[in-house]
Short mmCIF file of C-alpha atoms in Angstrom, two decimals:
data_model
loop_
_atom_site.label_atom_id
_atom_site.label_comp_id
_atom_site.label_asym_id
_atom_site.label_seq_id
_atom_site.Cartn_x
_atom_site.Cartn_y
_atom_site.Cartn_z
CA MET A 1 -86.50 -56.42 -14.59
CA LYS A 2 -89.72 -55.67 -16.09
CA PRO A 3 -91.58 -52.98 -14.30
CA LEU A 4 -94.94 -53.78 -12.33
CA PHE A 5 -96.13 -50.28 -12.85
CA SER A 6 -96.01 -48.23 -15.82
CA ILE A 7 -96.64 -44.72 -15.18
CA VAL A 8 -98.50 -42.51 -17.84
CA LEU A 9 -97.73 -38.58 -17.35
CA PRO A 10 -98.97 -36.41 -20.19
CA THR A 11 -97.79 -32.84 -20.10
CA TYR A 12 -98.01 -29.68 -22.17
CA ASN A 13 -96.21 -26.16 -20.97
CA HIS A 14 -96.05 -27.55 -17.17
CA ALA A 15 -92.21 -26.90 -16.65
CA HIS A 16 -93.25 -24.99 -13.50
CA LEU A 17 -94.91 -27.90 -12.20
CA ILE A 18 -93.53 -31.18 -13.81
CA GLY A 19 -90.63 -31.35 -11.79
CA SER A 20 -92.61 -31.95 -8.52
CA ALA A 21 -94.80 -34.54 -10.23
CA ILE A 22 -91.48 -36.62 -11.42
CA THR A 23 -90.03 -36.11 -8.06
CA SER A 24 -92.97 -37.51 -6.17
CA ILE A 25 -92.50 -40.42 -8.46
CA ILE A 26 -88.61 -40.99 -7.99
CA ASP A 27 -89.31 -40.81 -4.30
CA GLN A 28 -91.73 -43.66 -4.25
CA THR A 29 -90.96 -46.52 -1.70
CA TYR A 30 -91.95 -49.17 -4.11
CA THR A 31 -89.35 -48.82 -6.98
CA ASN A 32 -90.37 -51.39 -9.52
CA TRP A 33 -91.85 -48.87 -12.02
CA GLU A 34 -91.09 -47.12 -15.43
CA LEU A 35 -92.33 -43.39 -15.95
CA ILE A 36 -93.57 -42.61 -19.39
CA ILE A 37 -93.81 -38.79 -20.01
CA ILE A 38 -95.73 -37.70 -23.18
CA ASP A 39 -95.07 -34.01 -23.87
CA ASN A 40 -97.32 -32.45 -26.44
CA ASN A 41 -94.69 -30.47 -27.92
CA SER A 42 -94.26 -27.93 -24.98
CA ILE A 43 -93.01 -24.40 -26.01
CA ASP A 44 -91.94 -23.55 -22.51
CA ASN A 45 -88.94 -25.22 -20.85
CA THR A 46 -90.71 -28.64 -20.12
CA SER A 47 -87.95 -30.51 -21.87
CA GLU A 48 -85.32 -28.98 -20.06
CA VAL A 49 -86.92 -29.80 -16.67
CA ILE A 50 -87.45 -33.40 -17.68
CA SER A 51 -83.79 -33.60 -18.89
CA LYS A 52 -82.35 -32.87 -15.56
CA PHE A 53 -83.83 -36.02 -14.31
CA ASP A 54 -81.15 -38.58 -15.32
CA ASN A 55 -82.96 -41.42 -14.62
CA ARG A 56 -83.18 -44.75 -16.73
CA LYS A 57 -86.64 -45.52 -15.61
CA ILE A 58 -88.05 -42.13 -17.29
CA LYS A 59 -88.81 -42.40 -21.13
CA THR A 60 -89.97 -39.32 -22.95
CA PHE A 61 -91.84 -39.06 -25.91
CA LYS A 62 -93.24 -36.13 -28.22
CA ILE A 63 -96.61 -35.78 -29.70
CA ASN A 64 -98.91 -33.46 -31.27
CA ASN A 65 -102.24 -34.05 -29.91
CA ASN A 66 -104.03 -30.87 -30.78
CA GLY A 67 -104.93 -30.44 -27.36
CA ILE A 68 -106.46 -34.00 -26.95
CA ILE A 69 -105.03 -35.34 -23.82
CA ALA A 70 -106.60 -38.57 -24.50
CA CYS A 71 -103.98 -39.10 -27.20
CA SER A 72 -101.18 -38.71 -25.07
CA ARG A 73 -102.48 -41.08 -22.33
CA ASN A 74 -103.13 -43.63 -25.19
CA MET A 75 -99.73 -43.34 -26.45
CA GLY A 76 -98.40 -43.84 -23.10
CA ILE A 77 -100.39 -47.00 -22.54
CA ILE A 78 -99.13 -48.32 -25.88
CA LYS A 79 -95.31 -47.44 -25.05
CA SER A 80 -95.85 -49.00 -21.64
CA ILE A 81 -94.37 -52.44 -20.65
CA GLY A 82 -95.46 -52.64 -17.02
CA GLN A 83 -98.08 -55.02 -15.95
CA TRP A 84 -100.24 -52.29 -14.30
CA ILE A 85 -100.83 -48.93 -15.71
CA ALA A 86 -100.86 -45.70 -13.37
CA PHE A 87 -101.61 -42.51 -14.17
CA ILE A 88 -100.43 -39.29 -13.13
CA ASP A 89 -101.09 -35.55 -14.31
CA SER A 90 -98.12 -33.13 -14.59
CA ASP A 91 -99.85 -30.96 -11.93
CA ASP A 92 -100.27 -33.56 -9.52
CA ILE A 93 -98.09 -35.38 -6.95
CA TRP A 94 -98.11 -38.64 -5.33
CA TYR A 95 -97.39 -39.54 -1.50
CA PRO A 96 -94.16 -41.61 -1.35
CA ASP A 97 -96.16 -44.71 -0.52
CA LYS A 98 -98.78 -44.58 -3.04
CA LEU A 99 -97.32 -47.45 -5.03
CA SER A 100 -96.55 -49.57 -1.88
CA VAL A 101 -100.11 -49.25 -0.82
CA VAL A 102 -101.56 -50.02 -4.15
CA VAL A 103 -99.38 -53.19 -4.54
CA ASP A 104 -100.71 -54.43 -0.99
CA TYR A 105 -104.24 -53.98 -2.44
CA ILE A 106 -103.23 -55.80 -5.80
CA ASN A 107 -101.63 -58.57 -3.89
CA SER A 108 -104.80 -58.87 -1.47
CA LYS A 109 -107.47 -58.50 -4.09
CA LYS A 110 -106.24 -60.97 -6.91
CA ASP A 111 -109.65 -60.73 -8.96
CA CYS A 112 -109.45 -56.84 -9.35
CA HIS A 113 -108.44 -55.06 -12.39
CA VAL A 114 -108.86 -51.59 -11.61
CA PHE A 115 -107.91 -49.66 -8.40
CA CYS A 116 -108.76 -46.23 -7.52
CA HIS A 117 -108.10 -44.22 -4.11
CA ASP A 118 -109.20 -40.93 -2.63
CA GLU A 119 -107.12 -37.71 -3.28
CA ILE A 120 -106.54 -34.47 -1.34
CA MET A 121 -106.82 -31.35 -3.62
CA LEU A 122 -104.90 -28.23 -2.50
CA ASN A 123 -105.75 -24.69 -3.64
CA THR A 124 -102.25 -23.45 -4.17
CA LYS A 125 -103.30 -19.81 -3.58
CA THR A 126 -105.43 -20.10 -0.46
CA LYS A 127 -103.35 -23.49 0.72
CA ARG A 128 -107.01 -24.83 1.79
CA THR A 129 -107.38 -28.69 0.90
CA LYS A 130 -110.42 -30.71 0.05
CA ASN A 131 -110.83 -34.44 0.25
CA LEU A 132 -111.92 -36.04 -2.81
CA GLN A 133 -113.56 -39.46 -2.32
CA TYR A 134 -114.09 -41.91 -5.18
CA GLY A 135 -115.57 -44.94 -3.47
CA PRO A 136 -116.15 -47.46 -2.44
CA PHE A 137 -118.39 -49.51 -4.98
CA VAL A 138 -121.94 -49.37 -4.18
CA ASP A 139 -125.06 -51.05 -5.51
CA GLU A 140 -126.61 -49.23 -8.34
CA PHE A 141 -123.00 -47.99 -9.29
CA TYR A 142 -124.08 -46.73 -12.78
CA SER A 143 -127.08 -44.85 -11.31
CA ASN A 144 -125.06 -43.40 -8.63
CA MET A 145 -122.35 -42.20 -11.33
CA LEU A 146 -125.10 -40.57 -13.34
CA ILE A 147 -126.21 -38.58 -10.40
CA GLY A 148 -123.09 -37.95 -8.38
CA GLY A 149 -120.64 -38.01 -11.46
CA ASN A 150 -117.73 -39.84 -12.20
CA LYS A 151 -116.16 -41.65 -9.24
CA LEU A 152 -112.67 -42.07 -10.73
CA SER A 153 -109.81 -39.47 -11.02
CA THR A 154 -107.10 -40.41 -13.63
CA SER A 155 -104.30 -39.65 -11.11
CA SER A 156 -105.58 -41.96 -8.66
CA THR A 157 -106.34 -44.93 -10.88
CA VAL A 158 -104.36 -47.89 -11.63
CA VAL A 159 -105.49 -50.55 -14.14
CA LEU A 160 -104.14 -54.06 -15.15
CA LYS A 161 -102.67 -53.51 -18.86
CA LYS A 162 -104.08 -57.06 -19.80
CA TYR A 163 -107.38 -55.75 -18.71
CA ILE A 164 -107.05 -52.85 -20.97
CA GLU A 165 -105.93 -54.84 -24.00
CA SER A 166 -108.61 -57.59 -23.67
CA ASN A 167 -111.53 -55.14 -23.39
CA ASN A 168 -109.86 -52.44 -26.09
CA LEU A 169 -109.76 -49.77 -23.69
CA LEU A 170 -108.36 -46.72 -24.64
CA PHE A 171 -109.29 -42.94 -23.79
CA ARG A 172 -111.70 -41.69 -26.28
CA GLU A 173 -109.99 -39.09 -28.59
CA ASN A 174 -112.90 -37.47 -29.87
#
């Protein structure tokens, strides 16, 4: 079955973190996904950690992107076969129902091509959390973005692949 979601996970030397990111995807209550890991030739034991996850839904590719994470994300988009592209960084984790909630929104808002949700940032040293809010869409959106900053976080964004392709939208590699 073709996955509804292709999840793109770029990484570099995150052996100590990537296992939690992968586990949070495997533990999703919604299961029609593929995980595309793009490893920027890590020199730690990232490859070892990834290989411990014996799951046919996980595909791993190597790249030498000279520290340009956009190259890794773009490679993941190109390699993806899902209808929707979701992004997660190797130092992030998802709640188990993240994809289920997103599917509900996709099904209820058929005319939307991009979904983004809030996040909780955890300071691992102090254990303090901070809520990061990215919406909702407001009037004068672009002015608001210029003043308040980008309202989208990569790890909380899901984009229709056809929308990416028809608008030639890839991450800027420069």
